[in-house]
Amino acid sequence: MATMIPAVSWLRACWTLLVCCLLTPGVQGQEFLLRVEPQNPVLPAGGSLLVNCSTDCPSAKQVTLETSLSKELVDNGTGWAAFWVSNVTGNSRILCSGYCNGLQIIGSTDITVYRLPERVELAPLPPWQPVGQNLTLHCQVEGGSPRTSLTVVLLRWEEELSRQPAVEELTEVTATVLASRGDHGAHFSCRTELDLRLQGLRLLVNTSAPRRLRTFALPVTPPRLVAPRFLEVETSCPVDCTVEGLFPASEAQVHLALGDQVLNETVTNHGDMLTATATATARADQEGARQIICNVTLGGERLEARENLTVFNFGGPILNLSEPSAPEGSTVIASCMAGARVHVTLDGVPAAAPGQPAQLQLNTTENDDGRSFFCSATLEVDGEFLHRNSSVQLRVLYGPQIDRAKCPQHLKWKDKTRQVLQCHARGNPSPQLRCLKEGSSQEVPLGTPTLSPSYWRCLRPWAW
């Protein structure tokens, strides 16, 4: 019975026979090689190269290049042939073959094709990153070969954060950093390195577009808002809002408002402290309970402070006299009034109710000239009592009169002596007083030493 040969042994035997058939005539004691130059070349994708097939066999024939790549015979001669191989897009093995003494000889080499990644991209960074929190960087690399020589590096400026091999055709590498204040404004990028230095080439680098990081820090305490408790209609007051521990303070947005009225603020910053100031002016339609609001926005986060403010309308007091200048013996009415919720008191006499006027009636005499009337107004605003006062002075007109005790009607002086004439008169308006020599229009000055005539008489004063 015939012996069964295992299938594996049979294949091995066939392979050995094939190799023996392709060997150079070494079996005859003479061995010639078919050389392929250059050996193991490295090309960029789509590149071209000149391949030379040569042998030392003196009877070499039919030297050619076996490849599926695009080739063109450049030149040939005894024992050699040169070919131009173009558009090499992938790793390939090429064979040179020929015949020596009737036996086939071959040589081979491997072409390695390299290409830079088609895409190197750092994923977008968050608009703002809180200080003290981890930030994960993501870099995507697509394409690139040979992969065994391709490395992905994540960078902060030029500082290496991570270095990892690119294994898959589409590779994503990550690195995590703890965001700090020093990272504000820092540029992060992703770089690929194709290291072909062992193949006699250089290190090929491809870098993504950089991305800028903005970091921020907020204080644990809210803004400090300084504003008055009360504000009268059509009046203004300063408003201040201060925040400390804010980073970066220069990039924070601040808004001040009185209710729904936006205020025009002025913002200053010193280090981590920010101050906003504005002037609030109350309108009539804002009367009542309102709020002063301070909003500070940074990094998509908002800090807010509110203070209650009551807008009030005092409106007075207004104090009037029916006749500010009244003749003696006439009737004068003093009236004081104020706003709807204001309680007024005129010379100690209160009005019947808030918003009602207070009045006094006076029959004028000479003694009332220069009399002052006082009106006090009180308004309750949010549990606080606000006070205002007003006054007015009455003028009573009365005729001129001479005080006979101070101005005798007749005087007798020794002739040709120096005398001082004293005489006073009262009245409103103030009267003019003239003293004349009896029976003459000659006037003598008052209060000034003068040479006395024989006889003087003081005339009744008059006013104009």
PDB file of C-alpha atoms in Angstrom, residues 94-241:
ATOM      1  CA  ILE A  94       9.475  45.499  -6.911  1.00  0.00           C
ATOM      2  CA  LEU A  95      11.450  42.684  -8.602  1.00  0.00           C
ATOM      3  CA  CYS A  96      14.289  42.778 -11.085  1.00  0.00           C
ATOM      4  CA  SER A  97      14.619  39.629 -13.178  1.00  0.00           C
ATOM      5  CA  GLY A  98      16.840  38.343 -15.983  1.00  0.00           C
ATOM      6  CA  TYR A  99      18.621  35.263 -17.323  1.00  0.00           C
ATOM      7  CA  CYS A 100      22.193  34.128 -16.818  1.00  0.00           C
ATOM      8  CA  ASN A 101      23.439  31.095 -18.696  1.00  0.00           C
ATOM      9  CA  GLY A 102      19.832  30.220 -19.425  1.00  0.00           C
ATOM     10  CA  LEU A 103      18.723  30.331 -15.799  1.00  0.00           C
ATOM     11  CA  GLN A 104      16.520  33.015 -14.280  1.00  0.00           C
ATOM     12  CA  ILE A 105      17.983  35.363 -11.690  1.00  0.00           C
ATOM     13  CA  ILE A 106      15.967  37.817  -9.559  1.00  0.00           C
ATOM     14  CA  GLY A 107      16.453  40.629  -7.019  1.00  0.00           C
ATOM     15  CA  SER A 108      13.946  42.633  -5.022  1.00  0.00           C
ATOM     16  CA  THR A 109      13.507  45.692  -2.833  1.00  0.00           C
ATOM     17  CA  ASP A 110      10.706  47.222  -0.776  1.00  0.00           C
ATOM     18  CA  ILE A 111       9.453  50.751  -1.401  1.00  0.00           C
ATOM     19  CA  THR A 112       8.097  52.500   1.686  1.00  0.00           C
ATOM     20  CA  VAL A 113       5.718  55.374   1.053  1.00  0.00           C
ATOM     21  CA  TYR A 114       5.243  58.098   3.669  1.00  0.00           C
ATOM     22  CA  ARG A 115       2.574  60.724   3.911  1.00  0.00           C
ATOM     23  CA  LEU A 116       1.797  63.431   6.421  1.00  0.00           C
ATOM     24  CA  PRO A 117      -1.559  63.228   8.194  1.00  0.00           C
ATOM     25  CA  GLU A 118      -4.409  64.665   6.195  1.00  0.00           C
ATOM     26  CA  ARG A 119      -5.924  66.230   9.287  1.00  0.00           C
ATOM     27  CA  VAL A 120      -4.392  67.315  12.577  1.00  0.00           C
ATOM     28  CA  GLU A 121      -6.956  69.169  14.645  1.00  0.00           C
ATOM     29  CA  LEU A 122      -7.247  70.174  18.271  1.00  0.00           C
ATOM     30  CA  ALA A 123     -10.862  70.066  19.393  1.00  0.00           C
ATOM     31  CA  PRO A 124     -12.328  73.479  20.317  1.00  0.00           C
ATOM     32  CA  LEU A 125     -11.662  74.610  23.871  1.00  0.00           C
ATOM     33  CA  PRO A 126     -14.467  75.793  26.140  1.00  0.00           C
ATOM     34  CA  PRO A 127     -15.145  79.547  25.888  1.00  0.00           C
ATOM     35  CA  TRP A 128     -14.084  79.885  29.548  1.00  0.00           C
ATOM     36  CA  GLN A 129     -12.403  77.366  31.846  1.00  0.00           C
ATOM     37  CA  PRO A 130     -12.710  77.697  35.640  1.00  0.00           C
ATOM     38  CA  VAL A 131      -9.400  77.966  37.473  1.00  0.00           C
ATOM     39  CA  GLY A 132      -8.677  74.834  39.504  1.00  0.00           C
ATOM     40  CA  GLN A 133     -10.684  72.474  37.308  1.00  0.00           C
ATOM     41  CA  ASN A 134      -9.339  69.803  34.943  1.00  0.00           C
ATOM     42  CA  LEU A 135      -9.330  70.503  31.222  1.00  0.00           C
ATOM     43  CA  THR A 136      -9.109  67.576  28.794  1.00  0.00           C
ATOM     44  CA  LEU A 137      -7.526  68.291  25.426  1.00  0.00           C
ATOM     45  CA  HIS A 138      -8.594  66.203  22.427  1.00  0.00           C
ATOM     46  CA  CYS A 139      -6.517  65.919  19.268  1.00  0.00           C
ATOM     47  CA  GLN A 140      -7.708  64.036  16.183  1.00  0.00           C
ATOM     48  CA  VAL A 141      -5.226  62.761  13.623  1.00  0.00           C
ATOM     49  CA  GLU A 142      -6.414  61.292  10.353  1.00  0.00           C
ATOM     50  CA  GLY A 143      -4.087  59.538   7.889  1.00  0.00           C
ATOM     51  CA  GLY A 144      -0.319  59.567   7.892  1.00  0.00           C
ATOM     52  CA  SER A 145       2.124  56.715   7.292  1.00  0.00           C
ATOM     53  CA  PRO A 146       4.082  54.753   8.206  1.00  0.00           C
ATOM     54  CA  ARG A 147       2.096  54.592  11.436  1.00  0.00           C
ATOM     55  CA  THR A 148       5.012  53.002  13.289  1.00  0.00           C
ATOM     56  CA  SER A 149       6.944  56.237  12.856  1.00  0.00           C
ATOM     57  CA  LEU A 150       4.071  58.612  13.636  1.00  0.00           C
ATOM     58  CA  THR A 151       3.765  60.283  17.063  1.00  0.00           C
ATOM     59  CA  VAL A 152       1.174  62.771  18.360  1.00  0.00           C
ATOM     60  CA  VAL A 153       2.256  65.521  20.783  1.00  0.00           C
ATOM     61  CA  LEU A 154      -0.074  67.854  22.708  1.00  0.00           C
ATOM     62  CA  LEU A 155       1.451  71.247  23.535  1.00  0.00           C
ATOM     63  CA  ARG A 156       0.878  74.292  25.736  1.00  0.00           C
ATOM     64  CA  TRP A 157       2.854  76.906  23.857  1.00  0.00           C
ATOM     65  CA  GLU A 158       6.013  74.777  23.295  1.00  0.00           C
ATOM     66  CA  GLU A 159       5.668  72.728  26.478  1.00  0.00           C
ATOM     67  CA  GLU A 160       4.931  69.054  25.867  1.00  0.00           C
ATOM     68  CA  LEU A 161       1.881  67.841  27.766  1.00  0.00           C
ATOM     69  CA  SER A 162       1.562  64.393  26.195  1.00  0.00           C
ATOM     70  CA  ARG A 163       3.353  62.243  23.613  1.00  0.00           C
ATOM     71  CA  GLN A 164       1.559  59.180  22.222  1.00  0.00           C
ATOM     72  CA  PRO A 165       1.884  56.914  19.152  1.00  0.00           C
ATOM     73  CA  ALA A 166      -0.687  57.181  16.380  1.00  0.00           C
ATOM     74  CA  VAL A 167      -1.904  53.619  15.981  1.00  0.00           C
ATOM     75  CA  GLU A 168      -5.166  53.726  14.073  1.00  0.00           C
ATOM     76  CA  GLU A 169      -5.922  55.394  10.768  1.00  0.00           C
ATOM     77  CA  LEU A 170      -8.147  57.793  12.717  1.00  0.00           C
ATOM     78  CA  THR A 171      -6.493  58.430  16.061  1.00  0.00           C
ATOM     79  CA  GLU A 172      -7.643  60.589  18.957  1.00  0.00           C
ATOM     80  CA  VAL A 173      -5.210  61.372  21.732  1.00  0.00           C
ATOM     81  CA  THR A 174      -6.021  63.242  24.936  1.00  0.00           C
ATOM     82  CA  ALA A 175      -4.230  65.016  27.752  1.00  0.00           C
ATOM     83  CA  THR A 176      -5.623  66.504  30.952  1.00  0.00           C
ATOM     84  CA  VAL A 177      -4.294  69.677  32.557  1.00  0.00           C
ATOM     85  CA  LEU A 178      -5.329  71.553  35.695  1.00  0.00           C
ATOM     86  CA  ALA A 179      -6.352  75.034  34.579  1.00  0.00           C
ATOM     87  CA  SER A 180      -4.626  77.894  36.378  1.00  0.00           C
ATOM     88  CA  ARG A 181      -4.517  81.665  36.187  1.00  0.00           C
ATOM     89  CA  GLY A 182      -1.267  81.329  34.278  1.00  0.00           C
ATOM     90  CA  ASP A 183      -3.135  79.480  31.530  1.00  0.00           C
ATOM     91  CA  HIS A 184      -5.269  82.518  30.731  1.00  0.00           C
ATOM     92  CA  GLY A 185      -4.425  83.452  27.155  1.00  0.00           C
ATOM     93  CA  ALA A 186      -2.200  80.379  26.653  1.00  0.00           C
ATOM     94  CA  HIS A 187      -2.105  78.718  23.227  1.00  0.00           C
ATOM     95  CA  PHE A 188      -2.665  74.968  22.990  1.00  0.00           C
ATOM     96  CA  SER A 189      -1.948  72.935  19.876  1.00  0.00           C
ATOM     97  CA  CYS A 190      -1.472  69.417  18.542  1.00  0.00           C
ATOM     98  CA  ARG A 191       1.597  68.322  16.583  1.00  0.00           C
ATOM     99  CA  THR A 192       2.393  65.140  14.648  1.00  0.00           C
ATOM    100  CA  GLU A 193       5.956  63.964  14.185  1.00  0.00           C
ATOM    101  CA  LEU A 194       6.805  61.547  11.358  1.00  0.00           C
ATOM    102  CA  ASP A 195      10.307  60.351  12.217  1.00  0.00           C
ATOM    103  CA  LEU A 196      12.139  59.160   9.084  1.00  0.00           C
ATOM    104  CA  ARG A 197      15.643  59.824  10.320  1.00  0.00           C
ATOM    105  CA  LEU A 198      16.491  56.114  10.424  1.00  0.00           C
ATOM    106  CA  GLN A 199      15.659  56.013   6.710  1.00  0.00           C
ATOM    107  CA  GLY A 200      18.051  58.862   6.036  1.00  0.00           C
ATOM    108  CA  LEU A 201      15.377  61.509   5.892  1.00  0.00           C
ATOM    109  CA  ARG A 202      14.336  64.076   8.483  1.00  0.00           C
ATOM    110  CA  LEU A 203      11.694  64.544  11.146  1.00  0.00           C
ATOM    111  CA  LEU A 204       8.519  65.746   9.430  1.00  0.00           C
ATOM    112  CA  VAL A 205       6.220  67.905  11.562  1.00  0.00           C
ATOM    113  CA  ASN A 206       2.611  68.915  11.048  1.00  0.00           C
ATOM    114  CA  THR A 207       0.948  71.238  13.606  1.00  0.00           C
ATOM    115  CA  SER A 208      -2.685  72.085  14.123  1.00  0.00           C
ATOM    116  CA  ALA A 209      -4.000  75.608  14.361  1.00  0.00           C
ATOM    117  CA  PRO A 210      -3.502  76.844  17.937  1.00  0.00           C
ATOM    118  CA  ARG A 211      -6.426  77.455  20.234  1.00  0.00           C
ATOM    119  CA  ARG A 212      -6.423  80.133  22.925  1.00  0.00           C
ATOM    120  CA  LEU A 213      -7.640  79.283  26.417  1.00  0.00           C
ATOM    121  CA  ARG A 214      -9.360  81.750  28.717  1.00  0.00           C
ATOM    122  CA  THR A 215      -9.506  80.915  32.401  1.00  0.00           C
ATOM    123  CA  PHE A 216     -11.481  82.689  35.113  1.00  0.00           C
ATOM    124  CA  ALA A 217     -12.063  82.716  38.847  1.00  0.00           C
ATOM    125  CA  LEU A 218     -15.049  84.100  40.753  1.00  0.00           C
ATOM    126  CA  PRO A 219     -15.172  85.191  44.397  1.00  0.00           C
ATOM    127  CA  VAL A 220     -17.280  83.294  46.904  1.00  0.00           C
ATOM    128  CA  THR A 221     -18.859  86.523  48.171  1.00  0.00           C
ATOM    129  CA  PRO A 222     -21.392  88.553  46.157  1.00  0.00           C
ATOM    130  CA  PRO A 223     -20.702  92.103  44.943  1.00  0.00           C
ATOM    131  CA  ARG A 224     -20.810  94.886  47.532  1.00  0.00           C
ATOM    132  CA  LEU A 225     -23.475  97.359  46.475  1.00  0.00           C
ATOM    133  CA  VAL A 226     -23.690 100.821  48.071  1.00  0.00           C
ATOM    134  CA  ALA A 227     -26.853 102.812  47.384  1.00  0.00           C
ATOM    135  CA  PRO A 228     -29.205 105.051  49.427  1.00  0.00           C
ATOM    136  CA  ARG A 229     -32.439 103.732  50.919  1.00  0.00           C
ATOM    137  CA  PHE A 230     -34.492 106.669  49.634  1.00  0.00           C
ATOM    138  CA  LEU A 231     -34.402 108.763  46.484  1.00  0.00           C
ATOM    139  CA  GLU A 232     -36.659 111.695  45.703  1.00  0.00           C
ATOM    140  CA  VAL A 233     -38.240 112.103  42.281  1.00  0.00           C
ATOM    141  CA  GLU A 234     -36.121 114.213  39.908  1.00  0.00           C
ATOM    142  CA  THR A 235     -33.082 113.958  42.172  1.00  0.00           C
ATOM    143  CA  SER A 236     -29.886 111.940  41.714  1.00  0.00           C
ATOM    144  CA  CYS A 237     -27.615 109.840  43.887  1.00  0.00           C
ATOM    145  CA  PRO A 238     -24.344 107.901  43.387  1.00  0.00           C
ATOM    146  CA  VAL A 239     -24.355 104.083  43.189  1.00  0.00           C
ATOM    147  CA  ASP A 240     -21.213 101.974  43.733  1.00  0.00           C
ATOM    148  CA  CYS A 241     -20.714  98.251  43.099  1.00  0.00           C
TER     149      CYS A 241
END
